Coordinates of N, CA and C in Angstrom, one line a residue:
M1298 N 1.0 -1.5 0.0 CA -0.4 0.1 0.0 C 1.1 0.7 0.1
L1299 N 2.3 1.0 0.8 CA 2.8 2.4 1.1 C 3.7 2.8 -0.6
A1300 N 3.9 1.6 -1.2 CA 4.0 1.7 -2.7 C 3.6 2.3 -3.6
L1301 N 2.0 1.8 -3.5 CA 1.3 1.9 -4.2 C 0.7 4.2 -4.3
A1302 N 0.6 4.1 -3.2 CA 0.3 5.4 -2.3 C 1.7 6.4 -3.0
G1303 N 2.8 6.0 -2.9 CA 3.9 6.9 -3.4 C 4.2 7.0 -5.1
Y1304 N 3.5 6.1 -6.0 CA 3.8 6.2 -7.1 C 2.9 7.1 -7.7
K1305 N 2.4 7.7 -6.9 CA 1.8 8.8 -7.6 C 1.7 10.3 -7.4
H1306 N 3.6 10.7 -6.6 CA 4.2 11.4 -6.6 C 5.3 10.9 -7.5
L1307 N 5.5 10.1 -8.2 CA 7.0 9.6 -9.1 C 6.1 9.5 -10.6
I1308 N 5.1 10.1 -11.2 CA 4.6 10.5 -12.3 C 4.1 12.0 -12.3
V1309 N 4.6 12.4 -13.7 CA 4.2 13.6 -14.4 C 2.9 14.2 -14.2
R1310 N 2.5 15.5 -13.0 CA 1.6 15.7 -13.1 C 0.8 17.3 -13.6
E1311 N 1.7 17.3 -14.0 CA 1.6 19.1 -14.5 C 2.9 19.4 -15.0
I1312 N 2.8 19.9 -16.3 CA 4.2 20.9 -17.2 C 3.5 22.5 -17.2
T1313 N 4.2 23.2 -17.1 CA 4.1 24.9 -16.9 C 5.0 25.2 -18.0
V1314 N 4.7 26.1 -18.7 CA 5.4 27.2 -19.3 C 5.8 28.2 -18.8
E1315 N 7.0 28.8 -19.0 CA 7.5 30.0 -18.6 C 8.1 31.1 -19.4
G1316 N 8.3 32.5 -19.0 CA 8.7 33.3 -20.2 C 8.9 33.4 -21.1
G1317 N 8.3 33.0 -21.9 CA 7.6 33.2 -23.3 C 6.6 34.5 -23.8
E1318 N 6.9 35.2 -24.7 CA 5.6 36.0 -24.8 C 5.6 35.5 -26.2
R1319 N 6.4 35.7 -27.2 CA 5.9 35.8 -28.6 C 5.8 33.8 -28.8
I1320 N 6.5 33.2 -28.5 CA 6.0 31.6 -28.2 C 5.1 31.2 -27.2
Q1321 N 4.4 30.3 -28.4 CA 2.9 30.3 -27.3 C 3.1 28.6 -27.2
A1322 N 2.8 28.8 -26.0 CA 3.0 27.5 -25.0 C 2.9 26.1 -25.5
E1323 N 1.2 26.5 -26.3 CA 0.6 24.8 -27.7 C 2.3 24.7 -27.6
A1324 N 2.5 25.4 -28.6 CA 3.8 25.1 -29.4 C 5.1 24.4 -28.7
V1325 N 5.1 24.9 -27.9 CA 6.1 24.4 -27.2 C 5.6 22.6 -26.3
L1326 N 4.7 22.7 -26.1 CA 4.1 21.5 -25.6 C 3.9 20.2 -26.7
Q1327 N 3.7 20.7 -27.7 CA 3.6 19.8 -29.2 C 4.9 19.7 -29.5
R1328 N 6.0 20.3 -29.2 CA 7.6 19.5 -29.3 C 8.1 18.8 -28.0
F1329 N 7.5 19.0 -26.9 CA 7.7 18.8 -25.7 C 8.0 17.5 -25.8
P1330 N 8.7 16.9 -25.6 CA 9.0 14.8 -25.5 C 8.1 14.2 -23.9
I1331 N 8.4 15.2 -22.9 CA 7.5 14.6 -21.8 C 6.2 14.6 -21.8
Q1332 N 5.7 13.7 -21.3 CA 4.5 14.0 -21.4 C 4.0 13.8 -19.9
I1333 N 2.5 14.0 -19.4 CA 1.9 14.1 -18.4 C 1.4 12.4 -18.7
G1334 N 2.2 11.8 -17.1 CA 2.0 10.5 -16.8 C 3.3 9.4 -17.0
M1335 N 4.1 10.6 -17.4 CA 5.2 9.8 -17.6 C 6.1 9.7 -16.0
N1336 N 7.1 8.3 -16.1 CA 7.9 9.1 -14.6 C 8.7 9.8 -14.6
W1337 N 8.6 10.8 -13.4 CA 8.7 12.0 -12.7 C 10.3 12.1 -12.8
L1338 N 10.9 10.4 -12.3 CA 12.1 10.6 -11.9 C 13.2 10.3 -13.1
T1339 N 12.7 9.7 -14.2 CA 13.7 9.0 -14.7 C 13.1 10.0 -16.6
A1340 N 12.1 11.3 -16.4 CA 12.1 12.0 -17.5 C 13.5 12.5 -18.1
D1341 N 13.9 12.6 -19.1 CA 14.7 12.7 -19.6 C 14.6 14.4 -20.3
T1342 N 15.3 15.1 -19.1 CA 15.7 16.6 -18.7 C 16.1 17.4 -20.1
E1343 N 17.3 16.5 -20.8 CA 17.8 17.3 -21.4 C 17.9 17.0 -22.8
A1344 N 17.6 15.6 -23.1 CA 17.0 15.4 -24.4 C 15.7 17.0 -25.1
A1345 N 15.1 16.6 -24.0 CA 13.5 17.4 -23.7 C 14.2 18.9 -24.0
R1346 N 15.2 19.5 -23.2 CA 15.6 20.8 -23.3 C 16.1 20.9 -24.7
Q1347 N 17.1 19.8 -25.4 CA 17.4 20.0 -27.0 C 16.6 19.7 -27.6
A1348 N 15.3 19.6 -27.0 CA 13.9 19.2 -28.2 C 13.8 21.1 -29.0
L1349 N 13.2 21.7 -27.4 CA 13.0 22.4 -27.5 C 14.0 23.7 -28.0
M1350 N 15.3 23.8 -28.2 CA 16.3 24.2 -28.5 C 16.1 24.6 -30.0
R1351 N 15.2 24.1 -30.8 CA 15.0 24.0 -31.8 C 14.3 24.7 -32.7
L1352 N 13.4 25.4 -31.8 CA 12.4 26.2 -32.2 C 12.5 27.0 -32.1
P1353 N 12.3 28.0 -33.3 CA 13.0 29.1 -34.3 C 13.2 30.7 -32.9
D1354 N 12.4 30.7 -32.2 CA 12.4 31.7 -31.8 C 13.2 32.0 -29.5
V1355 N 13.7 30.8 -29.6 CA 14.6 30.4 -28.4 C 15.4 30.5 -28.7
R1356 N 16.1 31.5 -27.7 CA 17.7 31.8 -27.5 C 18.2 30.6 -26.3
D1357 N 17.3 30.2 -24.9 CA 18.3 29.5 -24.6 C 16.8 28.4 -23.7
V1358 N 17.0 27.7 -23.3 CA 15.1 27.0 -22.1 C 16.0 26.1 -21.2
S1359 N 15.8 26.3 -20.2 CA 15.8 25.2 -18.8 C 14.7 24.1 -18.7
V1360 N 15.1 23.1 -18.6 CA 13.9 21.9 -17.6 C 14.0 21.3 -16.3
R1361 N 13.1 21.9 -16.0 CA 13.7 21.9 -14.3 C 12.1 20.8 -13.8
R1362 N 12.6 19.5 -12.5 CA 11.6 18.8 -12.2 C 11.7 19.9 -10.9
A1363 N 10.2 20.0 -10.4 CA 9.4 20.9 -9.4 C 8.8 19.2 -8.4
L1364 N 9.2 19.8 -7.3 CA 7.7 19.4 -6.3 C 6.3 19.3 -6.4
W1365 N 5.7 18.4 -5.9 CA 5.4 16.6 -6.3 C 5.3 16.4 -7.8
G1366 N 5.5 16.0 -8.9 CA 5.3 15.6 -9.8 C 5.5 16.8 -11.0
R1367 N 6.1 17.8 -11.1 CA 5.6 18.8 -11.7 C 7.0 19.4 -12.5
V1368 N 7.0 19.5 -14.1 CA 8.0 19.7 -14.7 C 8.1 21.3 -15.2
R1369 N 9.1 22.0 -14.8 CA 9.0 23.4 -14.8 C 9.7 23.7 -16.7
I1370 N 9.1 24.2 -17.7 CA 10.0 24.8 -19.0 C 9.9 26.1 -18.7
I1371 N 11.7 26.5 -18.4 CA 11.6 28.2 -18.3 C 12.6 28.9 -19.7
L1372 N 12.0 29.5 -20.1 CA 11.8 29.7 -22.0 C 12.7 31.1 -22.2
T1373 N 14.1 31.8 -23.0 CA 14.1 32.7 -22.7 C 14.4 32.9 -24.5
E1374 N 14.0 34.2 -24.9 CA 13.3 34.2 -26.3 C 14.7 35.3 -27.0
K1375 N 14.8 34.8 -28.2 CA 16.0 35.8 -29.5 C 15.3 36.8 -28.8
E1376 N 16.5 37.9 -28.8 CA 15.9 39.5 -28.7 C 16.4 40.1 -30.4
A1377 N 15.5 40.8 -30.9 CA 16.0 41.1 -32.3 C 16.5 42.4 -32.5
F1378 N 17.8 42.6 -33.5 CA 18.4 43.9 -33.0 C 18.8 44.5 -34.2
M1379 N 18.6 43.4 -35.4 CA 19.0 44.1 -36.6 C 17.9 43.1 -37.9
V1380 N 18.0 43.6 -39.1 CA 17.0 43.1 -40.0 C 18.2 42.8 -40.8
A1381 N 18.0 41.3 -41.5 CA 18.6 40.9 -42.9 C 18.1 40.7 -44.0
Q1382 N 18.8 40.8 -45.1 CA 18.4 40.4 -46.2 C 18.2 39.2 -47.0
L1383 N 17.4 38.5 -47.2 CA 18.4 37.1 -48.2 C 17.5 37.0 -49.1
G1384 N 17.8 37.5 -50.4 CA 17.3 37.8 -51.4 C 16.0 38.8 -51.4
K1385 N 15.4 38.3 -51.2 CA 13.7 39.2 -51.6 C 13.0 39.0 -50.6
K1386 N 13.6 38.7 -49.5 CA 13.0 38.1 -48.1 C 13.9 38.4 -46.9
L1387 N 13.2 39.1 -45.6 CA 13.5 40.1 -45.1 C 13.5 39.3 -43.6
F1388 N 14.8 39.1 -43.0 CA 14.6 38.3 -41.4 C 15.2 39.1 -40.2
W1389 N 14.6 39.0 -39.2 CA 14.5 39.6 -37.9 C 16.3 38.7 -37.5
M1390 N 17.4 39.5 -36.9 CA 18.6 38.8 -36.6 C 18.8 39.2 -35.3
D1391 N 19.1 37.8 -34.2 CA 19.5 38.3 -33.1 C 20.7 38.4 -32.2
T1392 N 20.8 38.9 -31.3 CA 22.1 39.3 -30.8 C 23.3 38.0 -31.0
E1393 N 23.2 36.8 -31.1 CA 23.9 36.2 -31.3 C 24.7 35.5 -33.3
G1394 N 23.3 36.0 -34.0 CA 23.5 36.5 -35.4 C 22.5 35.4 -36.0
W1395 N 21.1 34.6 -35.2 CA 20.3 34.1 -36.0 C 19.7 34.3 -36.0
L1396 N 19.0 34.3 -37.5 CA 17.7 34.5 -38.2 C 16.5 33.8 -37.9
F1397 N 15.6 34.7 -37.6 CA 14.7 33.1 -36.7 C 13.4 34.1 -36.7
L1398 N 12.8 34.9 -37.6 CA 11.9 35.7 -37.7 C 11.5 36.4 -39.0
E1399 N 10.2 36.4 -40.2 CA 11.0 36.9 -41.1 C 10.0 38.2 -40.4
A1400 N 10.5 39.7 -41.1 CA 10.3 40.8 -40.7 C 9.1 41.1 -42.3
E1401 N 8.0 41.7 -41.6 CA 7.4 41.6 -42.6 C 7.0 43.0 -43.6
A1402 N 8.2 44.0 -43.4 CA 8.1 45.2 -43.6 C 9.2 46.0 -43.5
P1403 N 9.7 46.4 -44.1 CA 11.5 47.3 -44.2 C 11.3 48.1 -42.8
P1404 N 12.5 47.8 -42.0 CA 11.9 48.4 -40.4 C 13.1 49.8 -40.8
F1405 N 12.6 51.1 -39.9 CA 13.0 52.2 -39.8 C 14.7 52.4 -39.2
G1406 N 15.8 51.5 -40.2 CA 17.2 50.9 -39.4 C 17.4 50.9 -40.7
P1407 N 18.8 50.3 -40.3 CA 20.1 49.6 -41.2 C 19.6 47.9 -41.8
I1408 N 19.4 48.3 -42.9 CA 19.0 46.6 -43.6 C 20.4 45.8 -43.6
L1409 N 20.9 44.6 -42.8 CA 22.3 43.9 -43.9 C 21.8 42.8 -45.0
V1410 N 22.6 43.0 -45.5 CA 21.9 43.3 -47.1 C 22.7 42.0 -47.8
D1411 N 22.2 40.6 -47.7 CA 22.4 39.1 -48.4 C 24.5 38.7 -47.8
P1412 N 24.1 38.3 -45.9 CA 25.1 38.0 -45.3 C 25.4 36.2 -45.6
E1413 N 26.6 35.8 -45.6 CA 27.4 34.8 -45.8 C 26.3 34.2 -44.7
T1414 N 25.2 33.2 -44.9 CA 25.0 32.1 -44.0 C 24.8 30.7 -43.6
V1415 N 24.7 30.1 -43.0 CA 24.9 28.5 -42.6 C 23.4 28.0 -42.2
E1416 N 23.0 27.3 -42.7 CA 21.8 26.3 -41.6 C 22.1 25.2 -41.2
T1417 N 21.8 25.5 -39.3 CA 22.2 24.7 -39.1 C 21.0 23.6 -38.1
E1418 N 20.8 23.0 -37.2 CA 19.7 22.1 -36.5 C 18.8 23.3 -35.8
R1419 N 19.4 24.3 -35.5 CA 19.1 25.0 -34.3 C 18.2 26.2 -35.8
G1420 N 18.6 26.3 -37.2 CA 18.0 27.2 -37.8 C 19.6 27.7 -38.5
R1421 N 18.9 29.3 -39.0 CA 19.9 29.2 -40.7 C 20.5 30.5 -38.8
R1422 N 21.5 31.0 -39.1 CA 22.5 31.9 -38.8 C 23.6 32.3 -39.6
L1423 N 24.6 33.3 -39.1 CA 25.4 34.1 -39.9 C 26.2 32.6 -40.1
A1424 N 27.4 32.6 -41.0 CA 28.3 31.8 -41.0 C 29.6 32.2 -40.4
D1425 N 29.7 33.3 -40.2 CA 31.0 33.9 -39.0 C 30.5 34.5 -38.3
P1426 N 30.1 34.1 -36.9 CA 29.3 34.6 -36.0 C 30.6 35.6 -35.5
F1427 N 31.9 36.2 -35.7 CA 32.8 37.0 -35.7 C 32.1 38.0 -35.7
Y1428 N 31.3 38.2 -37.0 CA 30.5 39.7 -36.9 C 29.6 40.2 -36.6
V1429 N 29.0 39.3 -35.5 CA 28.1 39.8 -34.2 C 28.4 41.3 -33.7
A1430 N 29.5 40.7 -33.1 CA 30.3 42.2 -32.6 C 30.2 43.7 -33.4
P1431 N 30.6 43.7 -34.2 CA 31.1 44.6 -35.0 C 29.6 45.5 -35.9
L1432 N 28.7 44.2 -35.9 CA 27.5 44.8 -36.4 C 27.0 45.3 -34.8
S1433 N 26.9 44.8 -33.7 CA 26.0 45.1 -32.6 C 26.5 46.4 -32.3
A1434 N 28.1 47.0 -32.4 CA 29.0 48.1 -32.1 C 27.7 49.2 -32.8
L1435 N 27.4 49.2 -34.2 CA 26.7 50.2 -34.8 C 25.2 50.9 -33.8
S1436 N 25.3 50.1 -32.9 CA 23.8 50.8 -31.9 C 24.4 51.8 -30.9
S1437 N 25.9 52.0 -30.8 CA 26.9 53.2 -30.6 C 26.6 54.4 -31.2
A1438 N 26.3 53.8 -32.5 CA 26.2 55.3 -33.4 C 26.0 56.8 -32.7
P1439 N 26.7 57.5 -32.8 CA 26.5 58.4 -31.8 C 25.6 59.6 -32.9
G1440 N 24.5 60.0 -32.0 CA 23.4 61.5 -32.8 C 22.2 60.2 -33.7
D1441 N 22.1 60.8 -34.5 CA 21.3 60.4 -35.6 C 21.6 59.3 -36.9
L1442 N 22.9 59.1 -36.6 CA 23.5 58.2 -37.5 C 22.5 56.7 -37.9
L1443 N 22.2 56.0 -36.7 CA 22.2 54.6 -36.5 C 20.3 54.5 -38.1
N1444 N 19.8 55.8 -37.8 CA 18.8 56.1 -37.9 C 19.2 56.7 -39.6
S1445 N 19.9 56.8 -39.6 CA 20.1 57.3 -41.5 C 20.7 56.8 -41.7
I1446 N 21.1 55.7 -41.3 CA 21.9 54.2 -42.5 C 21.0 53.5 -43.2
Q1447 N 20.6 53.0 -44.4 CA 19.4 52.5 -45.1 C 20.0 51.1 -45.4
T1448 N 21.5 50.5 -45.6 CA 22.1 49.1 -46.0 C 23.4 49.2 -45.5
V1449 N 23.4 48.0 -45.1 CA 25.0 47.5 -44.4 C 25.7 45.9 -44.9
H1450 N 26.4 46.3 -45.8 CA 27.6 45.0 -46.2 C 28.6 44.7 -45.7
L1451 N 29.1 43.2 -45.5 CA 30.5 43.2 -45.2 C 30.9 42.2 -46.2
E1452 N 32.4 43.0 -46.2 CA 33.1 42.1 -47.3 C 34.1 42.3 -46.8
G1453 N 34.6 40.9 -46.0 CA 35.9 40.5 -45.7 C 36.2 41.3 -44.4
S1454 N 37.1 42.0 -44.2 CA 37.5 42.9 -42.6 C 36.8 43.9 -42.9
T1455 N 36.0 44.7 -44.3 CA 35.4 46.0 -44.4 C 34.3 45.6 -44.1
M1456 N 33.3 47.0 -43.3 CA 31.6 47.2 -43.4 C 31.5 48.6 -44.3
I1457 N 30.3 48.3 -44.9 CA 29.6 49.5 -46.0 C 29.1 49.7 -45.4
L1458 N 28.4 51.1 -45.1 CA 27.2 51.6 -44.7 C 27.2 52.4 -46.0
S1459 N 25.9 52.1 -46.3 CA 25.1 53.4 -47.2 C 24.2 53.7 -46.3
F1460 N 24.3 55.5 -46.8 CA 23.2 55.7 -45.8 C 21.8 56.8 -46.8
R1461 N 20.9 56.8 -46.4 CA 19.7 57.3 -47.2 C 19.6 58.7 -47.9
D1462 N 20.6 59.5 -47.0 CA 21.0 60.8 -47.9 C 22.1 61.7 -48.7
G1463 N 22.8 60.5 -48.3 CA 24.7 60.2 -48.1 C 25.8 59.7 -48.7
P1464 N 26.6 59.6 -47.9 CA 27.2 58.5 -48.9 C 27.7 57.4 -48.5
D1465 N 28.5 56.1 -49.0 CA 28.9 55.3 -48.4 C 30.3 55.2 -48.1
V1466 N 29.8 54.5 -46.5 CA 31.3 54.6 -45.9 C 31.7 53.6 -46.1
L1467 N 33.3 52.9 -45.7 CA 33.6 52.0 -45.6 C 34.5 52.2 -44.1
M1468 N 34.2 51.1 -43.3 CA 34.7 51.2 -41.7 C 35.7 49.7 -42.0
N1469 N 36.3 50.1 -40.9 CA 37.1 48.3 -40.5 C 36.5 47.8 -39.4
I1470 N 36.3 46.8 -39.3 CA 35.1 46.0 -38.7 C 35.8 45.6 -37.2
Y1471 N 37.2 45.9 -37.0 CA 37.6 45.6 -35.9 C 37.9 46.5 -35.1
D1472 N 37.1 47.9 -35.8 CA 37.0 49.1 -34.7 C 36.2 50.2 -35.1
V1473 N 34.9 49.2 -34.9 CA 33.6 50.3 -35.4 C 33.1 51.3 -34.6
R1474 N 33.4 51.5 -33.4 CA 33.0 52.3 -32.6 C 33.9 53.6 -32.8
R1475 N 35.4 53.5 -32.9 CA 36.1 54.6 -33.2 C 35.8 55.2 -34.6
D1476 N 35.3 54.3 -35.8 CA 35.5 54.7 -36.6 C 34.0 55.4 -37.2
L1477 N 32.7 55.2 -36.3 CA 31.7 55.9 -35.7 C 31.7 57.2 -36.0
A1478 N 32.7 57.1 -34.4 CA 32.9 58.6 -33.8 C 33.6 59.7 -34.8
R1479 N 34.7 59.0 -35.6 CA 35.6 60.0 -36.8 C 34.3 60.0 -38.2
L1480 N 33.4 59.5 -38.1 CA 32.4 59.7 -38.9 C 31.1 60.6 -38.7
H1481 N 30.9 60.8 -37.5 CA 30.2 61.5 -36.8 C 30.8 63.2 -36.7
K1482 N 31.6 63.4 -36.2 CA 32.8 64.6 -36.8 C 33.0 65.0 -38.0
I1483 N 33.2 64.1 -39.2 CA 34.0 64.0 -40.5 C 32.1 64.9 -41.2
L1484 N 31.2 64.1 -40.8 CA 29.8 65.0 -41.4 C 28.9 66.1 -40.8
A1485 N 29.5 66.2 -39.3 CA 29.6 67.5 -39.0 C 30.0 68.4 -39.2
L1486 N 31.1 68.6 -39.7 CA 32.0 69.4 -40.6 C 31.5 69.5 -41.6
L1487 N 31.3 68.9 -43.0 CA 31.2 68.8 -43.9 C 29.8 68.4 -44.8
G1488 N 29.1 68.3 -43.5 CA 27.7 67.6 -44.1 C 27.7 66.4 -44.9
R1489 N 26.0 66.0 -45.2 CA 26.3 64.8 -45.5 C 25.6 64.2 -46.9
R1490 N 24.9 65.5 -47.5 CA 24.7 65.3 -49.4 C 24.9 65.5 -49.9
N1491 N 26.5 66.3 -49.9 CA 27.3 66.2 -50.8 C 28.7 65.4 -50.8
L1492 N 28.5 64.2 -50.0 CA 29.5 63.4 -50.0 C 29.0 62.2 -50.7
T1493 N 29.9 61.8 -51.6 CA 29.6 60.3 -51.9 C 30.3 58.9 -51.5
K1494 N 31.2 59.4 -50.8 CA 32.2 58.1 -50.3 C 32.5 58.9 -49.1
L1495 N 33.0 58.0 -48.4 CA 34.4 57.9 -46.8 C 34.9 56.8 -46.7
D1496 N 36.2 56.8 -46.9 CA 36.9 55.7 -46.5 C 37.7 55.7 -45.5
L1497 N 36.8 55.6 -44.6 CA 37.6 55.1 -42.8 C 38.7 54.0 -42.2
R1498 N 38.8 53.4 -43.3 CA 39.7 52.3 -42.7 C 41.0 52.4 -42.3
F1499 N 41.9 53.5 -43.0 CA 43.3 54.1 -42.4 C 43.2 55.0 -41.0
E1500 N 44.3 54.8 -40.8 CA 44.4 55.5 -39.6 C 44.3 57.4 -39.6
R1501 N 45.6 57.5 -40.4 CA 45.3 58.8 -40.7 C 44.7 59.7 -42.0
V1502 N 44.3 58.7 -42.8 CA 44.0 59.6 -44.3 C 42.3 58.7 -44.5
V1503 N 41.7 59.4 -44.7 CA 40.1 59.7 -45.1 C 40.0 59.9 -46.3
V1504 N 39.5 58.9 -47.6 CA 39.6 59.1 -48.9 C 38.1 60.0 -48.9
V1505 N 38.0 60.8 -49.4 CA 36.7 61.8 -49.8 C 36.0 61.6 -51.0
G1506 N 35.2 61.2 -51.7 CA 34.2 61.5 -52.9 C 33.2 62.0 -52.5
A1507 N 33.4 63.7 -53.5 CA 32.5 64.7 -53.6 C 31.4 64.5 -54.9
R1508 N 30.4 65.1 -54.7 CA 29.2 65.3 -55.8 C 29.9 66.6 -56.5
Q1509 N 30.5 67.0 -57.4 CA 30.4 68.6 -57.9 C 29.3 69.1 -58.3

């Protein structure tokens, strides 16, 4: 009788989903391999976690047992910070370089154009995660520079910014913050509309192309 009475505490009686705003609990539970009625002690929480890590919007997830017979799913969603264009489609990209959610309309901000990407078990991401740091550095742009950038191209160690009403700017990806500060000063002195090209990749030389 004691064994039978204790058995009800060894099965999964409740599964809760926490932390999701965009991700619906129903979508999580459909992918979740642990089910009500399974053995609570032997349920493979790590395998369950790996299954949920393949959901497009999930950045991280933990799966925990809680007394008695409860299983808690705690989600951390990906945070969008930039839009990437692949062909004719736009996708939100998160702070780790994952492309995870299709953007319905062009944002008022820079668009990363045709970056090199790879397909993985967790979805599509930048082929070289190294580029995430210099792209994130764009958020430190002084003044209204960030909202004035229309597109961003990556070519090796060069980042090319194209402004809506101004020049194309070539920058070194290894020191984006410094070059943004230099750019802000140059545009304040020379204006934006009369410039066609600025090359900030060199320490002491700035190459300027101007409209005649």
